[in-house]
mmCIF file of C-alpha atoms in Angstrom:
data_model
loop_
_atom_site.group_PDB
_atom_site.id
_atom_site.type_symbol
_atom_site.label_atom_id
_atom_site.label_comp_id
_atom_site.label_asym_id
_atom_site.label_seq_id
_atom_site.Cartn_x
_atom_site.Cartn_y
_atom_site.Cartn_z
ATOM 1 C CA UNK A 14 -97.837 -112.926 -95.784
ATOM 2 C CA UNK A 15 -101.784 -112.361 -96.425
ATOM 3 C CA UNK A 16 -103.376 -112.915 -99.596
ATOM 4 C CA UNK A 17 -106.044 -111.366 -100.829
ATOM 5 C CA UNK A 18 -108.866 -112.611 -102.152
ATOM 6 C CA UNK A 19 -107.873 -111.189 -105.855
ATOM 7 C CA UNK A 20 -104.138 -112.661 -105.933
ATOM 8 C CA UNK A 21 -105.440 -116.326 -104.732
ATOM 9 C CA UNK A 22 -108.064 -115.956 -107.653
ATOM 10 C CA UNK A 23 -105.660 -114.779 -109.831
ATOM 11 C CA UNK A 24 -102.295 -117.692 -108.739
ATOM 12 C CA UNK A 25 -105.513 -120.293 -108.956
ATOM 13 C CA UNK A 26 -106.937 -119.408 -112.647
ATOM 14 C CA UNK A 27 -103.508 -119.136 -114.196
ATOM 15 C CA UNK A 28 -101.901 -122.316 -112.374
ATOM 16 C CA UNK A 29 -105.560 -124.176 -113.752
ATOM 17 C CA UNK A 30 -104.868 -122.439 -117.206
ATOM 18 C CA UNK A 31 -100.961 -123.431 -117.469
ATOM 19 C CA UNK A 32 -101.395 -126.681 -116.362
ATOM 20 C CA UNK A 33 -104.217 -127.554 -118.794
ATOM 21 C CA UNK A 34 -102.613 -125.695 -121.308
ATOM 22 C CA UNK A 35 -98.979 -127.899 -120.842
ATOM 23 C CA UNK A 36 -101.442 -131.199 -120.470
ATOM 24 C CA UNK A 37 -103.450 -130.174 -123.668
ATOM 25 C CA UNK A 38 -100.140 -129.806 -125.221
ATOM 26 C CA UNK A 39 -98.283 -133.141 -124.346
ATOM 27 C CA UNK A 40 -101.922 -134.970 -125.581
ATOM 28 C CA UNK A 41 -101.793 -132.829 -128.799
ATOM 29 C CA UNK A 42 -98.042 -133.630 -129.368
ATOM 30 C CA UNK A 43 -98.362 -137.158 -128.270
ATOM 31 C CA UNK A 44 -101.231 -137.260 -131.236
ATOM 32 C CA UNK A 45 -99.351 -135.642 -133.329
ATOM 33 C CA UNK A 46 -96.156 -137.204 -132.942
ATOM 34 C CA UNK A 47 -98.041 -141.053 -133.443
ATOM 35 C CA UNK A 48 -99.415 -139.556 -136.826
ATOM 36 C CA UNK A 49 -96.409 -138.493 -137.716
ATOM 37 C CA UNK A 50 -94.700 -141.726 -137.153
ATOM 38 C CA UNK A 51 -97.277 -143.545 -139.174
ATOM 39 C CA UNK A 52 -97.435 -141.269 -141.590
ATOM 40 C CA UNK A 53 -93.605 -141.488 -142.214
ATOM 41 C CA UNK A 54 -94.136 -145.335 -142.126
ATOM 42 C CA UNK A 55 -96.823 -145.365 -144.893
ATOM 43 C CA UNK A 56 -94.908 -143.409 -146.907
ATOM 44 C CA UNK A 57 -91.666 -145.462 -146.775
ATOM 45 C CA UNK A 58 -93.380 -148.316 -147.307
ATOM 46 C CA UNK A 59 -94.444 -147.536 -150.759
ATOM 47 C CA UNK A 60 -90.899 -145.914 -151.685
ATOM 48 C CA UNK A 61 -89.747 -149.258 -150.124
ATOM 49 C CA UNK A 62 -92.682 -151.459 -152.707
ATOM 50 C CA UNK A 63 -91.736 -149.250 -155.448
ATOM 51 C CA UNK A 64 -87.964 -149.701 -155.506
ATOM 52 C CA UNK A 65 -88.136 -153.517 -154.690
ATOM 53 C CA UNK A 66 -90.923 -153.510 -157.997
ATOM 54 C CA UNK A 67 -88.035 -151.397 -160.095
ATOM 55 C CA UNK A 68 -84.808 -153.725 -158.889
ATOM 56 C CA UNK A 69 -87.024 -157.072 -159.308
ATOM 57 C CA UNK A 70 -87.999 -156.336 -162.889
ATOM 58 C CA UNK A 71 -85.651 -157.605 -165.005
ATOM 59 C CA UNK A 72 -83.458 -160.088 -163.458
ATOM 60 C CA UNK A 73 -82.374 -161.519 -160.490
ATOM 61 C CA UNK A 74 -80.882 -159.266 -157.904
ATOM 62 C CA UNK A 75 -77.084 -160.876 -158.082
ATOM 63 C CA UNK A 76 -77.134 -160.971 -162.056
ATOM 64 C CA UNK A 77 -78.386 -157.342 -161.853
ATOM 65 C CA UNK A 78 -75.842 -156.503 -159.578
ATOM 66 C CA UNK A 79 -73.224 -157.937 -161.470
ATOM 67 C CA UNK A 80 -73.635 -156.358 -164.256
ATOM 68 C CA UNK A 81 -71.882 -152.658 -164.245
ATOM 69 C CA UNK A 82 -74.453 -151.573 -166.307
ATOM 70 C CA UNK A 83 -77.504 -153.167 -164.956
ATOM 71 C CA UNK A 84 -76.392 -151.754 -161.506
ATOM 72 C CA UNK A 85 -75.525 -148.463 -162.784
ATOM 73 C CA UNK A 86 -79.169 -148.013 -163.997
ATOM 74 C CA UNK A 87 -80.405 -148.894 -160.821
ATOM 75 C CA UNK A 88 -78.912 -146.811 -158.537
ATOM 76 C CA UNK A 89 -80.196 -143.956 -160.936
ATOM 77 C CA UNK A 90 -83.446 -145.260 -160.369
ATOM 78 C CA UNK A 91 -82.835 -145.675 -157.249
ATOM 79 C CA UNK A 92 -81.588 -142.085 -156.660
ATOM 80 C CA UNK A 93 -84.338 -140.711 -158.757
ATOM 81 C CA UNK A 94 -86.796 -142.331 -156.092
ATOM 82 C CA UNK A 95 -84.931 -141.058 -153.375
ATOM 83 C CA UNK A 96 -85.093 -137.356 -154.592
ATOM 84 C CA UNK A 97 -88.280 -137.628 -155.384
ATOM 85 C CA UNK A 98 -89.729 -139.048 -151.816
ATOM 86 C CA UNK A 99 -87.020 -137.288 -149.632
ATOM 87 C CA UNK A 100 -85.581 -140.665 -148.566
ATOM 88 C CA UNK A 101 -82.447 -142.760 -148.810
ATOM 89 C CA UNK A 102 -82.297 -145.431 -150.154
ATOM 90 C CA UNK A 103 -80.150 -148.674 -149.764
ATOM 91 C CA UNK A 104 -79.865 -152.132 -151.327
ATOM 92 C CA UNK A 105 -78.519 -155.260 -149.703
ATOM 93 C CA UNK A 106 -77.850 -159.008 -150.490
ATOM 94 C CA UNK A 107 -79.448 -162.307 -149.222
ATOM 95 C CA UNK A 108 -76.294 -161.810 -146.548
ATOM 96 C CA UNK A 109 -77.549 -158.393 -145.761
ATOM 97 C CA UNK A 110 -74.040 -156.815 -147.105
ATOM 98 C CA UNK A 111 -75.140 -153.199 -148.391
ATOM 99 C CA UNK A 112 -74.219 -153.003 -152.162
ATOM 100 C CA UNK A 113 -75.855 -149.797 -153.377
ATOM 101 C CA UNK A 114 -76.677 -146.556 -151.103
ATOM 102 C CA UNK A 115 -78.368 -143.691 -152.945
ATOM 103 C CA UNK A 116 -75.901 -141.102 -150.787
ATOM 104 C CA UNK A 117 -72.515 -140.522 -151.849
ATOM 105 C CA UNK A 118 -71.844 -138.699 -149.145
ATOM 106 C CA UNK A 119 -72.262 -142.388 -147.214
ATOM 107 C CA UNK A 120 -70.733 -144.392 -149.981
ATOM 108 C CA UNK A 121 -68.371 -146.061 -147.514
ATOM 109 C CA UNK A 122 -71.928 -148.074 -146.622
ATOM 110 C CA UNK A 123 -71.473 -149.716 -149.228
ATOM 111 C CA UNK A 124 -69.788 -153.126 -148.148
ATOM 112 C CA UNK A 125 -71.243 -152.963 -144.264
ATOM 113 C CA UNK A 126 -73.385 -155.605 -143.279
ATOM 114 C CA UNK A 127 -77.357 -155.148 -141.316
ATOM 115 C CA UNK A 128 -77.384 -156.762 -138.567
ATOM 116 C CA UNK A 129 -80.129 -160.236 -138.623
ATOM 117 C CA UNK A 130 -82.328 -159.426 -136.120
ATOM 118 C CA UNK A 131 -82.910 -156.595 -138.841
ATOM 119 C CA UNK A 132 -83.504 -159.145 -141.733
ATOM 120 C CA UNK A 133 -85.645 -161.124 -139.611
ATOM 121 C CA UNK A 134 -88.037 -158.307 -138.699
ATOM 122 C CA UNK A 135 -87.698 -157.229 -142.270
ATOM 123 C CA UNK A 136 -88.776 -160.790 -143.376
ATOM 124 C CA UNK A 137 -92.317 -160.714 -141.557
ATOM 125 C CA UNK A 138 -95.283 -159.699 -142.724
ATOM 126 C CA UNK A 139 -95.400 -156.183 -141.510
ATOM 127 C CA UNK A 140 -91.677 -155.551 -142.476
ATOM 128 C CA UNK A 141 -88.929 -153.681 -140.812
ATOM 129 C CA UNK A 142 -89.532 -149.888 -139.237
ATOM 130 C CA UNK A 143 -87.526 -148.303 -136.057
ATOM 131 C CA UNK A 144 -86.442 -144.482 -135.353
ATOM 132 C CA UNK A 145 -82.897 -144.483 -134.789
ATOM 133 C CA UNK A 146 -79.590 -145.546 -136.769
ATOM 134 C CA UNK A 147 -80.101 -148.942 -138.347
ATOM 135 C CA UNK A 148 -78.318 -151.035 -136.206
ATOM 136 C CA UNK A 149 -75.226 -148.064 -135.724
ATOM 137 C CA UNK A 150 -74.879 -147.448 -140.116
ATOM 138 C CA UNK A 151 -76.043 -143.831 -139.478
ATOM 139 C CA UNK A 152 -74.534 -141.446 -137.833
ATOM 140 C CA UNK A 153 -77.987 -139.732 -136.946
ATOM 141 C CA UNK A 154 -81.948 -140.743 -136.130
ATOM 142 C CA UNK A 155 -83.623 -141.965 -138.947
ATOM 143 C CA UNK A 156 -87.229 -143.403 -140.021
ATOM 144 C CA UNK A 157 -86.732 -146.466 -141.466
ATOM 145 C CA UNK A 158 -88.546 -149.139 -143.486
ATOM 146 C CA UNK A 159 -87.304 -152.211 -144.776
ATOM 147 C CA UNK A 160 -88.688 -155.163 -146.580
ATOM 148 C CA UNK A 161 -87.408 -158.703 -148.396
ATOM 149 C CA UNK A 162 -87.210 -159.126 -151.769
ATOM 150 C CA UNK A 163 -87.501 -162.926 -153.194
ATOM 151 C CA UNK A 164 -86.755 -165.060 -156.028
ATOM 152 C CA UNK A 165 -89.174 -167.275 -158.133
ATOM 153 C CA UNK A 166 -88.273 -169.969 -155.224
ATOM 154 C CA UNK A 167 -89.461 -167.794 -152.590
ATOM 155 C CA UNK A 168 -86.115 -167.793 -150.959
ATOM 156 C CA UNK A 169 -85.039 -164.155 -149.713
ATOM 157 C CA UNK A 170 -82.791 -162.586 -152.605
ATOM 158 C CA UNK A 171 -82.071 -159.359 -150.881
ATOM 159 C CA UNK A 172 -83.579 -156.332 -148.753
ATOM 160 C CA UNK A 173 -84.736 -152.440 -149.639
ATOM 161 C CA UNK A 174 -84.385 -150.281 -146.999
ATOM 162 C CA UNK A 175 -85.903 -146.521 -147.360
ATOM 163 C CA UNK A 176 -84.960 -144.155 -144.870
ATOM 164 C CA UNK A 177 -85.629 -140.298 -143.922
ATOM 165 C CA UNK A 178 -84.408 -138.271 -141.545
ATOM 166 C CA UNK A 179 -85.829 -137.275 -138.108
ATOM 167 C CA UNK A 180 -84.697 -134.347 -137.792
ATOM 168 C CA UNK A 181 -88.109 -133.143 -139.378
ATOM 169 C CA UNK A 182 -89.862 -134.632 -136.727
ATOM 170 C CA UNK A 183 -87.905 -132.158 -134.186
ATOM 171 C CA UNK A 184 -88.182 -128.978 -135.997
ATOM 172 C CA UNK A 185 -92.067 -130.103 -135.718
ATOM 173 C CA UNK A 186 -91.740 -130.235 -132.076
ATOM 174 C CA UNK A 187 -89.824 -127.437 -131.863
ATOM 175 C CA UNK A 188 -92.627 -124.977 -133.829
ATOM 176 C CA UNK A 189 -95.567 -126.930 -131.752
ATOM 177 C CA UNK A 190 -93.341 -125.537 -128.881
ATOM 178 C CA UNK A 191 -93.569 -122.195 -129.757
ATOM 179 C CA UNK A 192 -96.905 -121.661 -130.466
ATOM 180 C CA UNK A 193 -97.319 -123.483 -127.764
ATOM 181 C CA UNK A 194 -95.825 -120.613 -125.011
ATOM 182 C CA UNK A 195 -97.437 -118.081 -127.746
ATOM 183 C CA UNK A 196 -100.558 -119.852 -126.552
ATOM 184 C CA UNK A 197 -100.549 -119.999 -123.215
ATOM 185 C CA UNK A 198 -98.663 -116.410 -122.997
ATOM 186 C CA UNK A 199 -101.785 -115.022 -124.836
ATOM 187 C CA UNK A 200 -104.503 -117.087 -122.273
ATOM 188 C CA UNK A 201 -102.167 -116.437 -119.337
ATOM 189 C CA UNK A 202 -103.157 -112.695 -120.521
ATOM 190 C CA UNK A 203 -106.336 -113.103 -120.949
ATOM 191 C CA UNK A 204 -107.051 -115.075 -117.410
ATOM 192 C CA UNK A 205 -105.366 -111.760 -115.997
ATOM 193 C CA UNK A 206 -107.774 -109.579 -117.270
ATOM 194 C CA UNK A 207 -110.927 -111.641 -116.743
ATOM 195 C CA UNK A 208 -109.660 -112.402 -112.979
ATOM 196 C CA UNK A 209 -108.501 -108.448 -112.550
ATOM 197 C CA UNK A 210 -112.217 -107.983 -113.557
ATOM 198 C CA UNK A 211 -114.362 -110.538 -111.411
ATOM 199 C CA UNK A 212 -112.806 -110.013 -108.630
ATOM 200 C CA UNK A 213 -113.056 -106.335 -108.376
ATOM 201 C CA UNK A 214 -116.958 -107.234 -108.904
ATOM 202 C CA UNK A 215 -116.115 -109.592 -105.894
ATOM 203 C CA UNK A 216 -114.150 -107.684 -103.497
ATOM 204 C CA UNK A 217 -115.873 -104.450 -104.283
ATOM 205 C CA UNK A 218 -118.892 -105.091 -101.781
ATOM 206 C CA UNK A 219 -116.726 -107.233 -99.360
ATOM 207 C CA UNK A 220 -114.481 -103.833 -98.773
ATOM 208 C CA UNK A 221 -117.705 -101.732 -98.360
ATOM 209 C CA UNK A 222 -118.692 -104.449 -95.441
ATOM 210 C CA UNK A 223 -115.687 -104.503 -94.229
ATOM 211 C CA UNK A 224 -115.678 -100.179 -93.964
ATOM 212 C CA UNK A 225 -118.999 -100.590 -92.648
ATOM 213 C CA UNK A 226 -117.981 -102.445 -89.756
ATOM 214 C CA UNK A 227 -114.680 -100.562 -88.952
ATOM 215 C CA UNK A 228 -117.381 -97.592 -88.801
ATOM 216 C CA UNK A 229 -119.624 -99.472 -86.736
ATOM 217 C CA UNK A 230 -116.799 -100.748 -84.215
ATOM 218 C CA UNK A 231 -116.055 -96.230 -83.449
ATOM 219 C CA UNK A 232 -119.889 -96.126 -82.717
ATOM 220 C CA UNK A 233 -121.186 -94.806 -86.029
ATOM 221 C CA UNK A 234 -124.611 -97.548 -86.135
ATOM 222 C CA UNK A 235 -126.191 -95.102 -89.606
ATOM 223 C CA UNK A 236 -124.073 -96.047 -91.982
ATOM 224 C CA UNK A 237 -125.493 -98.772 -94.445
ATOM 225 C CA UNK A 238 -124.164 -101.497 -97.225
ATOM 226 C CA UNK A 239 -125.194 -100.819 -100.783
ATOM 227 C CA UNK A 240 -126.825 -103.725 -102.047
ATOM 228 C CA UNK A 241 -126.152 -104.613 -105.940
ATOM 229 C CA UNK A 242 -127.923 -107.668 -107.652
ATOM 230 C CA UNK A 243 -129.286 -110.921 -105.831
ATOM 231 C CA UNK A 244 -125.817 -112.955 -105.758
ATOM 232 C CA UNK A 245 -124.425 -114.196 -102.205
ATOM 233 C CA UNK A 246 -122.624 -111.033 -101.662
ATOM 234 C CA UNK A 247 -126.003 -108.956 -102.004
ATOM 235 C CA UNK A 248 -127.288 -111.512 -99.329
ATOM 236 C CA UNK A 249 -124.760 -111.084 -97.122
ATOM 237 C CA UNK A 250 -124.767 -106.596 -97.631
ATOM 238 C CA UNK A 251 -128.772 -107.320 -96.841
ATOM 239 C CA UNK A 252 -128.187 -109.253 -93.826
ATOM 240 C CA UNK A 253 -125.567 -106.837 -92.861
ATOM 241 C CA UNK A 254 -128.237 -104.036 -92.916
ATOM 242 C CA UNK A 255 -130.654 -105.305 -90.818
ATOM 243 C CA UNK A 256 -127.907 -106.202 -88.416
ATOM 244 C CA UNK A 257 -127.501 -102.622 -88.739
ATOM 245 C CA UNK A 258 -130.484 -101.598 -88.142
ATOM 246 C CA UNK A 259 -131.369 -103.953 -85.610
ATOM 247 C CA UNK A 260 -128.099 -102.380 -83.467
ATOM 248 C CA UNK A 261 -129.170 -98.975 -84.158
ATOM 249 C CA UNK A 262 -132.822 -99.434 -82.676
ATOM 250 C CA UNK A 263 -130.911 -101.249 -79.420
ATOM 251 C CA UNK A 264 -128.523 -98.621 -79.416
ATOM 252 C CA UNK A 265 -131.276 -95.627 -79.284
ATOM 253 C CA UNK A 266 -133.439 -98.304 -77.105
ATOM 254 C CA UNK A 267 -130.045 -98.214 -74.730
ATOM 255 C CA UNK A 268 -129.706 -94.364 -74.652
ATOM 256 C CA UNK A 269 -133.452 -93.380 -73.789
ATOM 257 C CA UNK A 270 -133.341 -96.029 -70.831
ATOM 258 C CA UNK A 271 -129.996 -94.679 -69.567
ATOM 259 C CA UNK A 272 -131.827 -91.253 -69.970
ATOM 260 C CA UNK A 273 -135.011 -92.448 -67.894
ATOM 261 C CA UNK A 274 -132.575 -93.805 -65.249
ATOM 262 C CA UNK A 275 -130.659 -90.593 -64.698
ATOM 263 C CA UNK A 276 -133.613 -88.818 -64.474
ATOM 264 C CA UNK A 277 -135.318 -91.642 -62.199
ATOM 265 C CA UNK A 278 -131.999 -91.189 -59.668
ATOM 266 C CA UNK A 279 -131.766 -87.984 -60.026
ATOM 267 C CA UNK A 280 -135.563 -86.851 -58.303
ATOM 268 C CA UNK A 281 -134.826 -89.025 -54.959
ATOM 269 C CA UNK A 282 -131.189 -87.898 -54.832
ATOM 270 C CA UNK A 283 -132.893 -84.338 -55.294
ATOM 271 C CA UNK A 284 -135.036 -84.947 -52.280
ATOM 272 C CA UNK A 285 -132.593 -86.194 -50.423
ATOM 273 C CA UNK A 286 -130.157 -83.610 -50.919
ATOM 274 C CA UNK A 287 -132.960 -81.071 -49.997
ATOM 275 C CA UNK A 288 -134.099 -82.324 -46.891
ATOM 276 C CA UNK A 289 -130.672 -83.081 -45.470
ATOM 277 C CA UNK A 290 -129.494 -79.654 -46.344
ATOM 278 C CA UNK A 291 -132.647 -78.052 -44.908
ATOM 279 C CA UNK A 292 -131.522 -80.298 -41.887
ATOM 280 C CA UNK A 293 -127.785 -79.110 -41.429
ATOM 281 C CA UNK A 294 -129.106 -75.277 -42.196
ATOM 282 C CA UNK A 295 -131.957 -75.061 -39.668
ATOM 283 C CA UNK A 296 -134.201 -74.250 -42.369
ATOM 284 C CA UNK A 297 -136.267 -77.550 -40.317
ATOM 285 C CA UNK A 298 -136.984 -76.984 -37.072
ATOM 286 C CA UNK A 299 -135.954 -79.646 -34.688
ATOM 287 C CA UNK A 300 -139.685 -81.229 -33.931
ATOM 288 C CA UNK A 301 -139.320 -82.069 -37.767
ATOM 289 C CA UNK A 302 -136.557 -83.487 -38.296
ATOM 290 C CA UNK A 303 -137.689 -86.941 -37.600
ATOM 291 C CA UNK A 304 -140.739 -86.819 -40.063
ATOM 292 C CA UNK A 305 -138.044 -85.580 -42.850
ATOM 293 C CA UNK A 306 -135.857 -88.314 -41.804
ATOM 294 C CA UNK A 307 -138.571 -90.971 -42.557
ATOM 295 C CA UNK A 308 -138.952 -88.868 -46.003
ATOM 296 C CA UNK A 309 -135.270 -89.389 -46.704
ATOM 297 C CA UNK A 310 -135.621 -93.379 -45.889
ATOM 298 C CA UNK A 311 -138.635 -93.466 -48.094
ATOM 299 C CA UNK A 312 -136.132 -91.568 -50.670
ATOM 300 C CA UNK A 313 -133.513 -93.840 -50.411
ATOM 301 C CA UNK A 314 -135.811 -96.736 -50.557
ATOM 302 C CA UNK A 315 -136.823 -96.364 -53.383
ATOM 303 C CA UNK A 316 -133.305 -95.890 -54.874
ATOM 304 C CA UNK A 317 -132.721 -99.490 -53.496
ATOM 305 C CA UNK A 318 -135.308 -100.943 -55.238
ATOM 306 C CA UNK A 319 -134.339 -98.869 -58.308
ATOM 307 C CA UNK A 320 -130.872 -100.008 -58.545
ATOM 308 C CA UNK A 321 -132.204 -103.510 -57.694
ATOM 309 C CA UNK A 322 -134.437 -103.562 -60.496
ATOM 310 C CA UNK A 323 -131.199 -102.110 -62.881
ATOM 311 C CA UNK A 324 -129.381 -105.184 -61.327
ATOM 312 C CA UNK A 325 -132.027 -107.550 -62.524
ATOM 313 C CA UNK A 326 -132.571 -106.185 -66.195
ATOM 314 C CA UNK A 327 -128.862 -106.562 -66.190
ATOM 315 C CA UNK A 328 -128.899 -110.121 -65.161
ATOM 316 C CA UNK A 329 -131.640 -111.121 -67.477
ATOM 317 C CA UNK A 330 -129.797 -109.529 -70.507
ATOM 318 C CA UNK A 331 -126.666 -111.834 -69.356
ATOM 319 C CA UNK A 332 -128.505 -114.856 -69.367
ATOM 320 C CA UNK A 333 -128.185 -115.276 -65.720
ATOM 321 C CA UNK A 334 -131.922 -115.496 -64.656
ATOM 322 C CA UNK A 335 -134.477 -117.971 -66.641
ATOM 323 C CA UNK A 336 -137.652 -117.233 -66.781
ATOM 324 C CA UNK A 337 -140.103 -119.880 -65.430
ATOM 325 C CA UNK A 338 -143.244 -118.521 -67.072
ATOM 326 C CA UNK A 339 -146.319 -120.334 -65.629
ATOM 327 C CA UNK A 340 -150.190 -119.582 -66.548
ATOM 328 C CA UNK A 341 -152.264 -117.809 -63.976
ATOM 329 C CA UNK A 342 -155.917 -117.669 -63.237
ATOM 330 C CA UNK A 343 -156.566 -114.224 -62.682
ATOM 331 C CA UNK A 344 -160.145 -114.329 -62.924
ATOM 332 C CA UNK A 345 -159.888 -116.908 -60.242
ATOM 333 C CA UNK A 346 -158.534 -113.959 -58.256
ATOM 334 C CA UNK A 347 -160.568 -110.761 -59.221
ATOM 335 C CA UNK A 348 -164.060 -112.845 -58.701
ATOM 336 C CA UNK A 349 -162.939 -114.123 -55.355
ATOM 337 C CA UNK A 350 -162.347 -110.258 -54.250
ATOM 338 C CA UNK A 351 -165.543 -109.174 -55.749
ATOM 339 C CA UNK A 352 -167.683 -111.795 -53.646
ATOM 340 C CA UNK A 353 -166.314 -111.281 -50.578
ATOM 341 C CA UNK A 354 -166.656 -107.560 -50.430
ATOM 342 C CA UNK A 355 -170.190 -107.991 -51.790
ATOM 343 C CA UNK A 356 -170.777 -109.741 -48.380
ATOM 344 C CA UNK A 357 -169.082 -107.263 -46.439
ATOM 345 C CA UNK A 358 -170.901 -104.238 -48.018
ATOM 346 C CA UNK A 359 -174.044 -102.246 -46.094
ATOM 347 C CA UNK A 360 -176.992 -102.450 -47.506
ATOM 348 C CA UNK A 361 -177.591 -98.852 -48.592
ATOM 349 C CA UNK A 362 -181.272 -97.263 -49.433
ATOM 350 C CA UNK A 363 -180.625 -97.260 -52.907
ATOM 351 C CA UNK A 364 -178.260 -97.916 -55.163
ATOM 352 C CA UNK A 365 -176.331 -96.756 -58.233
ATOM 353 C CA UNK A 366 -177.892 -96.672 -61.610
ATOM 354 C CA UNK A 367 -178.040 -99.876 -63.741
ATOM 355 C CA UNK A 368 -175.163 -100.696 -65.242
ATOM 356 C CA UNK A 369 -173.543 -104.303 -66.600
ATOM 357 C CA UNK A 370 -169.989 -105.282 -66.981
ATOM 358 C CA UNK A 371 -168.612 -108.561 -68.213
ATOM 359 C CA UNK A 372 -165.397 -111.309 -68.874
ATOM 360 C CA UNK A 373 -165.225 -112.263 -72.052
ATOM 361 C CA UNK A 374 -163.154 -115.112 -70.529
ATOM 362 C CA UNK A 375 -165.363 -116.251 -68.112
ATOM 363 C CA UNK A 376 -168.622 -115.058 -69.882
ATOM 364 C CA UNK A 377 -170.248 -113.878 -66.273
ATOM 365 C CA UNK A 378 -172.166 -110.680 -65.962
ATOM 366 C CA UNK A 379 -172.547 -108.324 -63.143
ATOM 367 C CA UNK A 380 -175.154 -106.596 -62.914
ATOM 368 C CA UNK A 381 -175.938 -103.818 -60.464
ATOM 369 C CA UNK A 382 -179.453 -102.564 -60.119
ATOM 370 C CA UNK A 383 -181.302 -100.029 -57.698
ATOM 371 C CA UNK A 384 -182.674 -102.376 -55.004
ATOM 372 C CA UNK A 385 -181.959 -102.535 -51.358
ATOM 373 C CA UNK A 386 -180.677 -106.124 -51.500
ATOM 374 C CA UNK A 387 -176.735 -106.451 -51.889
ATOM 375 C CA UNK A 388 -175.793 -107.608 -55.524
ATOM 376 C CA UNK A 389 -176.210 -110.076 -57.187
ATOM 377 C CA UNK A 390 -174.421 -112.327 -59.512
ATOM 378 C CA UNK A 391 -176.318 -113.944 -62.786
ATOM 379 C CA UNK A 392 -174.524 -115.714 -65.953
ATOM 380 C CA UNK A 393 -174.842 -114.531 -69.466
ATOM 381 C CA UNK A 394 -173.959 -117.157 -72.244
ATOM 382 C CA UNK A 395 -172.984 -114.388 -74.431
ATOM 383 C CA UNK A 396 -169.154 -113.406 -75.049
#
């Protein structure tokens, strides 16, 4: 199937624009989604100092713990800290048993154990942070920081761990989606009209060539290219003109020669018809007939060397004769003439009135003068 020019333009802008578009997106949501991280880590990470700070303040953790109390006030706190951030929060021991969870919709947590590579990540420097379930204790993807709480010893007295959820993270995505295909619908648009609209400016001129030489192809050489602005196209529509004109003058150059032939052939076919039919009629007499018949050769002679000639312009316009052009002395030529039919001429009584011609060329002067001596050749250094 042929495409035109417009539809290629068109398949080419909006595959550029979609493509750019989807690449500009993954970059932006790649971006995005690394900030988002971070920022989510940052943010746990103080809920994470703060809570550790609260649980660390009075006592020990296991003394706090053990007291109903004591551990009754800090799972408010805790809770309290968790409502405010938008996080869970959840408390282990040295063991890394949980033994307070801030949901109580998870409250069988309490009692499960992390797992160590857990504790040991949460023991470096930079703590403890993943996105997904904590080792299998949630049922869902979470953001999660977690960090090691110590004695006065320095030995590790239990972990914090602050989580939120990532589902946040996917209604993100999913709104950075939308107005993503709202984006690209709306440039995808856009590119339409913009490529409806250059390349009519484009294809407009090409069609006009194109109808030009349909028109020229059924013999119609007058018609001519409009030629709008000094782009490629109006090159092209200006160069298309003066082909135009340039077949137009060989076309009219064509007809007026065909017209001198016919009327070349038609004279000595004229003649000949004449005297032959004056022949066959009687109209000349017998004792004539061969002087007309020499007429008729002379007649059809020079139809031979008419057609001949034809033959030859033809051949030269085909390429089929090269012309071998040479210089030639014609002066050479016309001055030998002259001096030998000065010898050859009779000395008359007198002669014809002064007179001087000259070559420019070959800067020699004749001059003739009344005498009844033969001319005479003299030089002239003037032009």
């Amino acid at each position: 199937m042929r495409k035109s020019i417009s539809s290629m333009y068109f398949s080419t802008t909006a595959i550029l624009l979609i493509v750019s578009t989807a690449v500009m997106g993954l970059i932006q949501m790649y971006l995005v989604m690394g900030y988002f991280q971070e920022d989510k880590r940052t943010t746990l990470n103080d809920v994470v100092q703060v809570t550790a700070m609260q649980v660390q303040e009075d006592s020990p953790l296991r003394r706090l713990l053990e007291d109903e109390s004591a551990r009754i006030s800090v799972q408010d706190q805790m809770k309290l800290i968790g409502r405010t951030s938008s996080t869970n929060l959840l408390l282990t021991d040295a063991s890394g048993q949980v033994m307070l969870y801030t949901q109580n919709e998870a409250e069988p947590l309490v009692g499960s154990c992390v797992s160590g590579d857990i504790l040991r990540q949460a023991q470096e420097e930079d703590g403890f942070f993943e996105t997904g379930t904590l080792g299998g204790l949630y049922g869902g993807k979470y953001y999660t920081v977690g960090r090691v709480m110590r004695d006065d010893t320095g030995a590790a007295s239990g972990y914090v761990f602050a989580s939120a959820s990532a589902a946040s993270l996917n209604v993100f995505v999913s709104d950075m989606f939308s107005i993503f295909v709202l984006s690209a619908g709306l440039l995808l648009l856009a590119a339409s009209l913009l490529a409806i609209f250059v390349t009519n400016r484009l294809t407009t001129p090409l069609r006009r060539i194109s109808e030009a030489a349909r028109k020229f192809g059924s013999g119609d050489f007058s018609v001519r290219v409009p030629v709008d602005g000094n782009d490629e196209v109006a090159q092209l529509a200006v160069t298309f003109n003066n082909m135009a004109r340039n077949l137009e003058t060989i076309d009219s150059s064509r007809a007026s020669f065909m017209g001198n032939i016919a009327h070349e052939l038609r004279t000595p076919m004229t003649s000949i018809k004449g005297f032959i039919d004056g022949m066959l009629d009687g109209t000349i007499p017998d004792d004539m007939r061969q002087h007309y018949l020499g007429l008729v050769s002379q007649e059809v002679g020079r139809l031979t060397r008419l057609i001949q000639n034809m033959l030859d312009i033809s051949k030269l316009e085909a390429g089929e004769y090269r012309v071998n052009a040479q210089s030639y002395d014609i002066w050479e030529s016309v001055t030998g003439v002259v001096f030998r039919r000065s010898r050859a001429w009779p000395p008359p009584a007198r002669w014809f009135t002064p007179t001087r011609t000259w070559c420019i060329r070959c800067s020699i002067t004749f001059w003739i003068t009344p005498s009844s001596s033969p001319p005479r050749a003299a030089t002239s250094a003037s032009q």
